[in-house]
Tab-separated table of C-alpha atoms in Angstrom:
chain	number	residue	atom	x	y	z
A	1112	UNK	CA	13.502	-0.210	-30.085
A	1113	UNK	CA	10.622	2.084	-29.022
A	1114	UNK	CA	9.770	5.192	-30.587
A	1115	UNK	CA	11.548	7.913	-28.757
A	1116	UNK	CA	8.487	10.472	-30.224
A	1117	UNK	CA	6.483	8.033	-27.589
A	1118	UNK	CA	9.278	9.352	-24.674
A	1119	UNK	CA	9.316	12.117	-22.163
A	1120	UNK	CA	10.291	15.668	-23.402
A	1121	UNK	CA	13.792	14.654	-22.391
A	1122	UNK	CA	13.596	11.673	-25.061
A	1123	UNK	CA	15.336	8.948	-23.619
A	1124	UNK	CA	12.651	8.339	-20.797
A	1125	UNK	CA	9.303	6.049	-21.281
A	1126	UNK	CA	6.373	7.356	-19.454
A	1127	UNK	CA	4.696	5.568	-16.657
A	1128	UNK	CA	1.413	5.578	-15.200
A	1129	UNK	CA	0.778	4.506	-11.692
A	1130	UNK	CA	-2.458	2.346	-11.311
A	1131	UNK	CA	-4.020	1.976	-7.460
A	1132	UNK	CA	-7.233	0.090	-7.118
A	1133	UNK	CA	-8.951	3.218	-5.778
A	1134	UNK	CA	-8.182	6.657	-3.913
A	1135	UNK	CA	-7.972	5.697	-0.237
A	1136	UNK	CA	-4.494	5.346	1.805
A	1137	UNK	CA	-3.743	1.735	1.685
A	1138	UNK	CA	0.292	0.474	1.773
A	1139	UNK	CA	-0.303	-0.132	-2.423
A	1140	UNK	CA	-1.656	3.313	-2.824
A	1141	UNK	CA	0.752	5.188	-0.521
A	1142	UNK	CA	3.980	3.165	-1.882
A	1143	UNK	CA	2.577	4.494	-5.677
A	1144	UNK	CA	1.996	8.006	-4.424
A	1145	UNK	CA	5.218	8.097	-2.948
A	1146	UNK	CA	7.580	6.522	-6.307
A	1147	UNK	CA	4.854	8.953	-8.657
A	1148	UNK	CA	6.424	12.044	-6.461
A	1149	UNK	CA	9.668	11.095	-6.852
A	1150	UNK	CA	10.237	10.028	-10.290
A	1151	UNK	CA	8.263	13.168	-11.319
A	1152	UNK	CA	10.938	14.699	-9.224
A	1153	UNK	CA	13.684	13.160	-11.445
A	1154	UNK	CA	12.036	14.624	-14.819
A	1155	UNK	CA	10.535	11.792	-15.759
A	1156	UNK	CA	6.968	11.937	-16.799
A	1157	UNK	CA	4.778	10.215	-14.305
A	1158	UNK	CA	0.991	9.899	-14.076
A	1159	UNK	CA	-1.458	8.511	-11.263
A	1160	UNK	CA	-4.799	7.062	-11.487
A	1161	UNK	CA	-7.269	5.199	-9.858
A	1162	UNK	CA	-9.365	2.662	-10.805
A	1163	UNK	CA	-12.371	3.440	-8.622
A	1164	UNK	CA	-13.141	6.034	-5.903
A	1165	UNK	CA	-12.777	5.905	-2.400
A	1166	UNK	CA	-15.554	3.479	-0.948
A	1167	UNK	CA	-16.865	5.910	1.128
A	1168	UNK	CA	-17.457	8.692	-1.478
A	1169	UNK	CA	-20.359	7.770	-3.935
A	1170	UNK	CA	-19.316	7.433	-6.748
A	1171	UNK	CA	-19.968	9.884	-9.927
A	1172	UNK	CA	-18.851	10.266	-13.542
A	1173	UNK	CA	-15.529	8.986	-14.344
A	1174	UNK	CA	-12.875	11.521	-14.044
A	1175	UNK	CA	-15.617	14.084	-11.945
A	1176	UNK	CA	-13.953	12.125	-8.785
A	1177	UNK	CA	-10.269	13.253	-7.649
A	1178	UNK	CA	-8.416	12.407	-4.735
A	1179	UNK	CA	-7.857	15.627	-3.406
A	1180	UNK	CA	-7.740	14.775	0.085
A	1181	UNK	CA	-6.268	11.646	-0.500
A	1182	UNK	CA	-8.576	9.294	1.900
A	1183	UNK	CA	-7.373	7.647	4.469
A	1184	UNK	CA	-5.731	3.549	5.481
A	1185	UNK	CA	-8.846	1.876	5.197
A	1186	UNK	CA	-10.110	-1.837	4.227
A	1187	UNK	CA	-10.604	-3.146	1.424
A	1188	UNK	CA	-14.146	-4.222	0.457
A	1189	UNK	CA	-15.313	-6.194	-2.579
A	1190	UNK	CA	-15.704	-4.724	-5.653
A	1191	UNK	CA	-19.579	-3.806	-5.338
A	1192	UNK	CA	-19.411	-1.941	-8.965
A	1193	UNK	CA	-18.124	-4.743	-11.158
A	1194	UNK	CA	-19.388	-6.458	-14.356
A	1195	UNK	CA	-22.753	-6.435	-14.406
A	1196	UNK	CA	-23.435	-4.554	-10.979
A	1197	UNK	CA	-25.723	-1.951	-12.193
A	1198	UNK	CA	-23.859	0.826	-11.832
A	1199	UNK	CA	-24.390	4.097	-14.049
A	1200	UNK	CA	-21.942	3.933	-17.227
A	1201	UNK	CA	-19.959	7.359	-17.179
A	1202	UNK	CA	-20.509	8.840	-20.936
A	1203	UNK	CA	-17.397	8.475	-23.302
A	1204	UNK	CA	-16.724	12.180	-22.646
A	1205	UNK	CA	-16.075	11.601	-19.253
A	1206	UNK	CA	-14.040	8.697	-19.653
A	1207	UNK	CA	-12.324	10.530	-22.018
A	1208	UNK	CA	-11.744	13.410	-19.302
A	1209	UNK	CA	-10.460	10.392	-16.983
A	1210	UNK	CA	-7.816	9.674	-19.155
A	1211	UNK	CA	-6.302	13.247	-19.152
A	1212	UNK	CA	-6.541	14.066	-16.062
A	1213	UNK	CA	-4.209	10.787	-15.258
A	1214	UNK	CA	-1.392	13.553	-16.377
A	1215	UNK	CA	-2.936	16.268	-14.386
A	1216	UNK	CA	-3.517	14.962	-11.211
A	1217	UNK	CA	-1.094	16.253	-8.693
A	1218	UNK	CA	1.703	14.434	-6.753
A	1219	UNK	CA	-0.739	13.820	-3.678
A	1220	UNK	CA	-3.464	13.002	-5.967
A	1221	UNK	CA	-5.139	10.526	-8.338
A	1222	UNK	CA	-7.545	10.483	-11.082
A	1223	UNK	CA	-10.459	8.233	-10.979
A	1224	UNK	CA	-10.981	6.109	-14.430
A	1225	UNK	CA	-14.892	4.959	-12.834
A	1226	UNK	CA	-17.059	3.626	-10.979
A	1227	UNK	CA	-15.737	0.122	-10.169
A	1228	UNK	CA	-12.714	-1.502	-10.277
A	1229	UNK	CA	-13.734	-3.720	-12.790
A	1230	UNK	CA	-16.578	-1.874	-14.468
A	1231	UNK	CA	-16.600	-1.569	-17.870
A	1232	UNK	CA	-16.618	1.894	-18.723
A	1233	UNK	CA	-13.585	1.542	-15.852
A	1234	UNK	CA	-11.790	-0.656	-18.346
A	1235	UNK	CA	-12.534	1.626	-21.095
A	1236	UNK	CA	-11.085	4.742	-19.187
A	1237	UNK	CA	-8.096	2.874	-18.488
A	1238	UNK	CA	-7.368	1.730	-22.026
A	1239	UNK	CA	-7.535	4.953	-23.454
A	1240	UNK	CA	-5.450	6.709	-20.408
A	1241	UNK	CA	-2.364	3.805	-21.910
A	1242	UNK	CA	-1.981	5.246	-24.630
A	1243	UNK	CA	-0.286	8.450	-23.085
A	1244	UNK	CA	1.986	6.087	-21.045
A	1245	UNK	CA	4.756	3.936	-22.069
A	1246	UNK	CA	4.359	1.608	-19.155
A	1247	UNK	CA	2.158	0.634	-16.932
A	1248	UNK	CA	3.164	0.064	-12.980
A	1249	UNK	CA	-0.253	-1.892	-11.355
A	1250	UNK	CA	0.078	-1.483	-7.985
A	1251	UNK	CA	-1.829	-4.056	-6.032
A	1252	UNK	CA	-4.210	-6.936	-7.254
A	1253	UNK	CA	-7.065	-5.594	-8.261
A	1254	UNK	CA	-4.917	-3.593	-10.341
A	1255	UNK	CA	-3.473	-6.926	-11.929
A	1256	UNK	CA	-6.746	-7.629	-13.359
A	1257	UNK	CA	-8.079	-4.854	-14.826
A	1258	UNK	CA	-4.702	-4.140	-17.088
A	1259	UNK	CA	-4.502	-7.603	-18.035
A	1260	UNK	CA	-8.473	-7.398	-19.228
A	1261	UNK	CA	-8.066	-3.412	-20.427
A	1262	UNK	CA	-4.279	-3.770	-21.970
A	1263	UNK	CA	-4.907	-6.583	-24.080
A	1264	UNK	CA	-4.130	-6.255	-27.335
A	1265	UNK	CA	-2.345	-2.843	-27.288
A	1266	UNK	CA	0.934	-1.865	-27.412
A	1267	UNK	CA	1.524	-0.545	-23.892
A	1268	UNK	CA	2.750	-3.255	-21.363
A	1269	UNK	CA	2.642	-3.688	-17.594
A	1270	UNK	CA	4.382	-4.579	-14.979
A	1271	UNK	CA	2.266	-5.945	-11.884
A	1272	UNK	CA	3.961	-4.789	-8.403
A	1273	UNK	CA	2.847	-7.769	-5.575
A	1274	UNK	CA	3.149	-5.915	-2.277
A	1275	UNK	CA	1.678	-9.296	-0.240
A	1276	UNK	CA	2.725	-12.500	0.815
A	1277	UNK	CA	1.633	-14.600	-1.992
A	1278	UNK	CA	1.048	-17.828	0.361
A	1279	UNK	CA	-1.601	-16.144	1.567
A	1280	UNK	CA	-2.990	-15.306	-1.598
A	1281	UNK	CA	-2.432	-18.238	-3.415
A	1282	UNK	CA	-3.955	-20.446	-0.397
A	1283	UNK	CA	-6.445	-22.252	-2.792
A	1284	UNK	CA	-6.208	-24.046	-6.388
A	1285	UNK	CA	-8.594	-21.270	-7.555
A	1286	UNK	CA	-6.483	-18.279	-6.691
A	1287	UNK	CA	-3.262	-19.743	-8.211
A	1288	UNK	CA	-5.120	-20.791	-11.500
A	1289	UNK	CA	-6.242	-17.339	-11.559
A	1290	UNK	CA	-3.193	-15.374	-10.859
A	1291	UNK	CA	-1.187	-16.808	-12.414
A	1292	UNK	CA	-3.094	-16.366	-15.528
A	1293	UNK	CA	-3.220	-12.732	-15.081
A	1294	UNK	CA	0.674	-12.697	-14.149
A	1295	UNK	CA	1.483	-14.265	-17.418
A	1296	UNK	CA	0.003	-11.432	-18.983
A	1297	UNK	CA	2.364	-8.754	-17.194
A	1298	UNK	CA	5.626	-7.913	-18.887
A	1299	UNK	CA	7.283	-7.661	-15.558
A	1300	UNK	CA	5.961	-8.837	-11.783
A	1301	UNK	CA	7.770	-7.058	-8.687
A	1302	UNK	CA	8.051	-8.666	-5.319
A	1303	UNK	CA	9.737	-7.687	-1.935
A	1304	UNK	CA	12.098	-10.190	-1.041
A	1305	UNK	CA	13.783	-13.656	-2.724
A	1306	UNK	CA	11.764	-15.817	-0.590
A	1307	UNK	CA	8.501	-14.151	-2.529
A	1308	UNK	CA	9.899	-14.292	-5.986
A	1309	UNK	CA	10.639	-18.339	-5.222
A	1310	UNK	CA	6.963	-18.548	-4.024
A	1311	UNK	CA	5.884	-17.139	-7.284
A	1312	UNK	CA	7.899	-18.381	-10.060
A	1313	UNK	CA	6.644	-21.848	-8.126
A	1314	UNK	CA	3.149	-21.249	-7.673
A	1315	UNK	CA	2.727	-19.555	-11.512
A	1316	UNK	CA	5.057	-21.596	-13.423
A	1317	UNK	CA	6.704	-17.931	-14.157
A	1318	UNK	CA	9.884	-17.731	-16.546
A	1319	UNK	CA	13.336	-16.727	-15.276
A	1320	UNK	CA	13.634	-13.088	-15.149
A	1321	UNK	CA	10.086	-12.144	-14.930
A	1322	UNK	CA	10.208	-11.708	-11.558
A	1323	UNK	CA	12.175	-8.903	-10.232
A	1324	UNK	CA	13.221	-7.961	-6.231
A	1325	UNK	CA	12.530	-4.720	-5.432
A	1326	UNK	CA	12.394	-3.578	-1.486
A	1327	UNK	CA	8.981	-1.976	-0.242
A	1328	UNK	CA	10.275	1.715	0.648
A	1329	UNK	CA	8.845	5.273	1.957
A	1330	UNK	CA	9.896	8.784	1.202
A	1331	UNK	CA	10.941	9.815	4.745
A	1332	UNK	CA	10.373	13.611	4.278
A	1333	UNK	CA	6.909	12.123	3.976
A	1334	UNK	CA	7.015	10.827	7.731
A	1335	UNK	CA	8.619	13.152	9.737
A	1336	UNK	CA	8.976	12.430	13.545
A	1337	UNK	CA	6.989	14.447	16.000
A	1338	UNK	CA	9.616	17.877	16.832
A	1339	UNK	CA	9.193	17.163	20.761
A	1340	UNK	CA	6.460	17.240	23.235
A	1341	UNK	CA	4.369	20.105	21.938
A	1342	UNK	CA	4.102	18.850	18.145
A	1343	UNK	CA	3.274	15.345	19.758
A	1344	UNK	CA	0.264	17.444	21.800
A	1345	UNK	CA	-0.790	19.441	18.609
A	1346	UNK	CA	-1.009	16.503	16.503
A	1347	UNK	CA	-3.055	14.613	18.843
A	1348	UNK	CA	-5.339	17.806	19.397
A	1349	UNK	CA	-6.074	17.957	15.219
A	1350	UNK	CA	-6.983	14.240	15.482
A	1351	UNK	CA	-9.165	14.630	18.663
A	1352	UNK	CA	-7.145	12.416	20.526
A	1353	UNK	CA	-6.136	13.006	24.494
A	1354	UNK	CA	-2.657	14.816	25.023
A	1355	UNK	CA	-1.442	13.079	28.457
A	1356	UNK	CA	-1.977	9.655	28.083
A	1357	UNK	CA	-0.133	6.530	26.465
A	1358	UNK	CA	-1.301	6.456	22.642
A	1359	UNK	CA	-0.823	3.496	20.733
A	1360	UNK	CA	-1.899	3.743	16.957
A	1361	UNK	CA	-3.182	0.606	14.520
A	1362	UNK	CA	-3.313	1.379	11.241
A	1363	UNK	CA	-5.108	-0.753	8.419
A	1364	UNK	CA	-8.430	-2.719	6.955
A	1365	UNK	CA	-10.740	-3.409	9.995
A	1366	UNK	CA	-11.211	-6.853	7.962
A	1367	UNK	CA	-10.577	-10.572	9.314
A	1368	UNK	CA	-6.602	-11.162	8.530
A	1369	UNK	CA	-5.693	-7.990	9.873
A	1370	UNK	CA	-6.693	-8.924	13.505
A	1371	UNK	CA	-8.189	-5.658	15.565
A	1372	UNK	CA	-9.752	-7.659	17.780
A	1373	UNK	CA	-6.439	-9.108	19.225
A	1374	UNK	CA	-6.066	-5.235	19.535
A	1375	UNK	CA	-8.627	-4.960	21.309
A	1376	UNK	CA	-8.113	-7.662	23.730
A	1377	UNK	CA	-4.629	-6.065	24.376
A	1378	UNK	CA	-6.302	-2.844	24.935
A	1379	UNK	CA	-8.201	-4.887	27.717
A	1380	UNK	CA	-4.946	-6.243	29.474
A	1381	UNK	CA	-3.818	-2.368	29.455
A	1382	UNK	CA	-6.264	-0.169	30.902
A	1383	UNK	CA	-3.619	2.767	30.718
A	1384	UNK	CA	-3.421	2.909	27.430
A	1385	UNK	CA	-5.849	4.630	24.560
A	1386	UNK	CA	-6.085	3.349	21.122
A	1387	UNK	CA	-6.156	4.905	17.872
A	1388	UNK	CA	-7.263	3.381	14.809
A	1389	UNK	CA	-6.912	4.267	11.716
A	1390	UNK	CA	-8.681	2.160	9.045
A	1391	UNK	CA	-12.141	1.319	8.077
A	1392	UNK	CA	-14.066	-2.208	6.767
A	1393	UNK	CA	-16.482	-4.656	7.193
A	1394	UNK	CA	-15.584	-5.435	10.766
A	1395	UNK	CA	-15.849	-1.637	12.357
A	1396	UNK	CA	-19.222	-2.049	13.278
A	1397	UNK	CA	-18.813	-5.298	15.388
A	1398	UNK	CA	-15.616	-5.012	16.631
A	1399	UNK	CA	-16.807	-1.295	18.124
A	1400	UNK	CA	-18.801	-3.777	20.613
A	1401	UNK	CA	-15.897	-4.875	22.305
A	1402	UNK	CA	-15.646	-4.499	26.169
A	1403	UNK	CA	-12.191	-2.315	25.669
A	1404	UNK	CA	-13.360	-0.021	22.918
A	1405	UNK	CA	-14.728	2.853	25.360
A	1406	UNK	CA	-10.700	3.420	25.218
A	1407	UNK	CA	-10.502	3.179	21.227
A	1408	UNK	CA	-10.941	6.065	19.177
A	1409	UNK	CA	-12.054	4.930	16.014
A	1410	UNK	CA	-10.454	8.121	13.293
A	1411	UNK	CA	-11.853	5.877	10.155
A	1412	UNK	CA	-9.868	6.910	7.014
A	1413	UNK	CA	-7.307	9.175	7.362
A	1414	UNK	CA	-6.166	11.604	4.863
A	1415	UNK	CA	-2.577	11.525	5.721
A	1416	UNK	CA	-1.065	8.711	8.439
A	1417	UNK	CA	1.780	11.095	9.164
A	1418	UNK	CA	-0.367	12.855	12.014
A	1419	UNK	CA	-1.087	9.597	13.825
A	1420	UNK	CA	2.417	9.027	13.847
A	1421	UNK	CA	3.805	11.888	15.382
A	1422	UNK	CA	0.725	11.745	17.976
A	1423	UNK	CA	1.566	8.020	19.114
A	1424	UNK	CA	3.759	6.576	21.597
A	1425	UNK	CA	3.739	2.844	19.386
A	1426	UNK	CA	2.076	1.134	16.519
A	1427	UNK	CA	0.486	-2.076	17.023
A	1428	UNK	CA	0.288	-4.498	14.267
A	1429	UNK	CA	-1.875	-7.728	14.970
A	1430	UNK	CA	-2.269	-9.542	11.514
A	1431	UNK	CA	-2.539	-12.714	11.063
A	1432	UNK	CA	-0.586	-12.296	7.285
A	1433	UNK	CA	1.522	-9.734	5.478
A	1434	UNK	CA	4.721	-9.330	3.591
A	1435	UNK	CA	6.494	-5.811	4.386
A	1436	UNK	CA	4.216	-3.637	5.919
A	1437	UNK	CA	3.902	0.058	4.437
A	1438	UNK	CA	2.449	1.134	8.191
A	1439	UNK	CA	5.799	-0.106	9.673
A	1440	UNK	CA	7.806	1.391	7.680
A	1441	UNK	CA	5.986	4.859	7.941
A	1442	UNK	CA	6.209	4.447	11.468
A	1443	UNK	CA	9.641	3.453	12.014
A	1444	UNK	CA	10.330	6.936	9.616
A	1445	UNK	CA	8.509	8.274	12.152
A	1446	UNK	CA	10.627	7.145	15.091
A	1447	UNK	CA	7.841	5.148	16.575
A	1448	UNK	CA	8.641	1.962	17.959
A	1449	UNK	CA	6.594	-0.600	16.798
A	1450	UNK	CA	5.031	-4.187	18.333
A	1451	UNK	CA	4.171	-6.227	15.784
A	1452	UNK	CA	3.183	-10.253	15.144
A	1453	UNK	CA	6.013	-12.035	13.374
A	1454	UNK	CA	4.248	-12.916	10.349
A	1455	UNK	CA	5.760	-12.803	6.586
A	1456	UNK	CA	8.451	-10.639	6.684
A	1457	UNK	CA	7.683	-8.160	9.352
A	1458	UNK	CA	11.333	-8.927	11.254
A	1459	UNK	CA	12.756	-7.063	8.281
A	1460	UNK	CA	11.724	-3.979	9.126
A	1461	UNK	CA	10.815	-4.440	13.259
A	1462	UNK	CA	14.242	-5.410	15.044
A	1463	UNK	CA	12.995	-7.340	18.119
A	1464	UNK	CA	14.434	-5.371	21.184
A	1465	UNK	CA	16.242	-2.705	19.293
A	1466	UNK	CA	13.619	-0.996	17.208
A	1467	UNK	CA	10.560	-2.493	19.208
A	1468	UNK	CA	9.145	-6.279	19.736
A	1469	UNK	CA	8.017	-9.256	17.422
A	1470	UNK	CA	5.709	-11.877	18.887
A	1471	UNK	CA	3.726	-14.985	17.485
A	1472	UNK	CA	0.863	-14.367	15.848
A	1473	UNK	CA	-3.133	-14.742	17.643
A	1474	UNK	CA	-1.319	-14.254	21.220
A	1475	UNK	CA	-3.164	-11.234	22.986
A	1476	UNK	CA	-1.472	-11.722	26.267
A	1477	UNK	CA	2.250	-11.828	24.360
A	1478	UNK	CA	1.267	-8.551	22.782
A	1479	UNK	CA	0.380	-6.816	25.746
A	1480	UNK	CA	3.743	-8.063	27.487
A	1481	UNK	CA	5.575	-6.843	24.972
A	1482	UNK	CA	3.544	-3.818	24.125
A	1483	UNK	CA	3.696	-3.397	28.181
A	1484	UNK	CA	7.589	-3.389	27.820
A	1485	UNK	CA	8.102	-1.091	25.354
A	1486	UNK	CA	5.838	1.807	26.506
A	1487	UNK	CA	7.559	1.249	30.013
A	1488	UNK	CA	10.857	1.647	28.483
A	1489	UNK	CA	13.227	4.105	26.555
A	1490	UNK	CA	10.393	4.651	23.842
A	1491	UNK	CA	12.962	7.789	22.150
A	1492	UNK	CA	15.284	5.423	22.287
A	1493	UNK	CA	13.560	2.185	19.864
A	1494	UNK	CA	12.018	5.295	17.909
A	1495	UNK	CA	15.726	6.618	16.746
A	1496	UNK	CA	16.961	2.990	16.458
A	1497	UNK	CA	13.813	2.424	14.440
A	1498	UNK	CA	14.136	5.313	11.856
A	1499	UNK	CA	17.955	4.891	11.203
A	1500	UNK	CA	17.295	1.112	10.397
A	1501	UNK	CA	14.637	2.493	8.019
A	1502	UNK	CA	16.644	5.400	6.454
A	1503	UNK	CA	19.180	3.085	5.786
A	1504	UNK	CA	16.808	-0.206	4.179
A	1505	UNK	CA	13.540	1.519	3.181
A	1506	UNK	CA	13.705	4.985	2.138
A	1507	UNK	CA	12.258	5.513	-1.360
A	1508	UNK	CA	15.431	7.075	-2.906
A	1509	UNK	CA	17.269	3.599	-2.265
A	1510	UNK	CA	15.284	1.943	-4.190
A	1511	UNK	CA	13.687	4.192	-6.953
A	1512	UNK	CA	16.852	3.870	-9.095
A	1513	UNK	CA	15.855	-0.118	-9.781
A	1514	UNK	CA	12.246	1.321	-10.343
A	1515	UNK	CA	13.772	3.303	-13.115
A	1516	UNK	CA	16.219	0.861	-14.757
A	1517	UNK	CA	13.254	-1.588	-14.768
A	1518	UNK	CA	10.816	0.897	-16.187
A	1519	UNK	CA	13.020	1.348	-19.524
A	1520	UNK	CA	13.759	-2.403	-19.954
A	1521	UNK	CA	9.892	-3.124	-19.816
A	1522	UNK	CA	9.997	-0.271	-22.210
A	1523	UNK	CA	12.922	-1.082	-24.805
A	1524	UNK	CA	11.630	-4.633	-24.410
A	1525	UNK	CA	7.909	-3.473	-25.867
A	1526	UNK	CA	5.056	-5.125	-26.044
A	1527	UNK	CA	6.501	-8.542	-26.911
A	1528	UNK	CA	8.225	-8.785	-23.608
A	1529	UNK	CA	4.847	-10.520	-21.883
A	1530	UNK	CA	3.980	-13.181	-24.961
């Protein structure tokens, strides 16, 4: 049994630290922000930190970097301060300084252990912030990694949370060998529905038991739906957006599987309707070339999605892969309706014709129909059919009680529970 010294104040609750790859607004990083908040809420001791900054803020000394404004749903881009990049080394101090301020960052924000996700000195920071935790919750993959390399051999074990569809992932005999490596080194791995923990306990050889169901989820007061016309107009004012016309927002990584370009070429087969995207990565630059984006406003990273929410009339989602998207779940908070491609499991949280519209995925001219169809029609009426599905499958509180109950078996379980 574990030490209950090692507990909360209350004694009878382990501490967790949250681990996000780095500070901006991804679905990973908002879900951990979100389940930090609330279990802090329910006095138990909860930490946040991130394993590298915010792409677009150079990076400094470990710990000197906080994610104050808490950057926005952008893409991810590779790791361009791991092993052997070059990057400064932060000085043990700082690193040192990292690890506190894990415990001192508030709800909305997250330390930053270094430079890189991977780095060394990253690694190092990390280590010696798990020693003031009695768990570790990795949120996303590149989160996997670096407690399965910076854990090892200590007494504080992890549990990985998989937020993706892992046939995507695990496409290749390279991935799989990989992953599953790493996964054998968590004491726990979360997954959003039964058809993902079959994938994995299949791909990774993983034991019965170690993977455990738990539903993505949002904390609505988080997402609140715009309060009539005039909030609707002042939100879309603070993001620079036009107030009269039809706003349809895409949120995520301007990279390859997420699809803005079949955006784009909706965009085209609408001309009265604007665009707003939220999101940065390594396909802004070209895709800001296309013939319909003089009607795109491109926000890059947000600090908060809720905004773009209340300002739009839909979401658009165009990827080619996911598993339950954070963005439609915000949305659908929200009460936006949402279009979406039906890819992974996207119909559990988009209700085609009652909450908004699925279609197949790499179809522009399906998306604008149905996109088409749902601006033309009772858009309050999808957004209130939308949020009370969501209240009702994917608010946080729902859900956080499994969090906790899984949190102190991983805990009473110790550090034998991964071997």
């Amino acid at each position: 049994m574990p030490d209950h010294l090692s507990a909360d104040p209350a004694g009878n609750r382990p501490r967790v630290l949250h681990l996000i790859s780095d500070s901006r607004r991804g679905g990973a990083q908002n879900f951990a922000r979100d389940l930090h908040r609330e279990l802090g809420r329910r006095g138990q001791s909860s930490a946040l930190c991130a394993l590298a900054p915010h792409p677009a803020v150079p990076s400094g000394p470990a710990g000197a970097g906080r994610d104050s404004a808490g950057p926005g749903s952008a893409g991810r881009s590779p790791d361009s301060a791991g092993p052997g990049s070059g990057a400064a080394s932060p000085d043990p101090e700082a690193a040192g300084r990292a690890a506190v301020d894990c415990s001192a960052a508030g709800l909305r924000s997250a330390a930053v252990l270094g430079p890189g996700r991977l780095h060394p000195s990253t690694l190092r920071a990390l280590r010696s912030a798990s020693r003031a935790a009695d768990v570790v919750l990795a949120h996303g993959s590149d989160t996997l990694a670096a407690c399965a390399l910076a854990l090892a051999g200590t007494r504080t074990p992890f549990v990985y949370v998989s937020v993706g569809h892992p046939r995507y992932w695990t496409a290749n005999r390279l991935r799989r060998v990989r992953g599953g490596a790493l996964m054998h080194r968590a004491a726990a791995v979360t997954t959003l529905t039964d058809e993902a923990r079959v994938v994995l306990e299949e791909q990774f050889r993983l034991p019965d038991g170690k993977v455990h169901v738990i539903p993505n989820s949002r904390a609505a007061e988080s997402y609140p739906p715009a309060d009539g016309r005039d909030d609707r107009r002042a939100a879309r004012h603070a993001l620079g957006l036009p107030a009269d016309v039809l706003l349809v927002a895409w949120i995520g990584a301007i990279a390859p599987e997420k699809r803005l370009d079949l955006a784009l070429d909706v965009l085209d087969r609408l001309p009265d309707v604007r665009l707003a995207v939220a999101g940065d990565g390594p396909l802004r630059e070209s895709l800001a070339r296309h013939p319909a984006a003089a009607r795109a406003h491109f926000l890059g990273p947000l600090p908060d999605p809720a905004p773009l929410y209340r300002a739009a009339d839909a979401l658009l989602l165009t990827s080619d892969s996911e598993g339950v998207p954070g963005a439609l779940i915000e949305a659908a908070l929200a009460g936006v309706p949402a279009v979406a491609t039906d890819v992974g499991w996207v119909r559990e949280v988009v209700r085609d014709g009652a909450t908004g519209a699925l279609v197949a995925p790499g179809d522009p001219l399906a998306l604008a129909e149905a996109l088409g169809k749902v601006l033309a029609v009772n858009r309050a009426g999808l957004g209130a059919a939308a949020r009370a599905h969501a209240l009702e499958h994917f608010e946080l509180g729902a859900v956080v009680d499994a969090w906790q109950q899984l949190v102190a078996e991983v805990w009473t379980a110790g550090p034998e529970a991964a071997r």
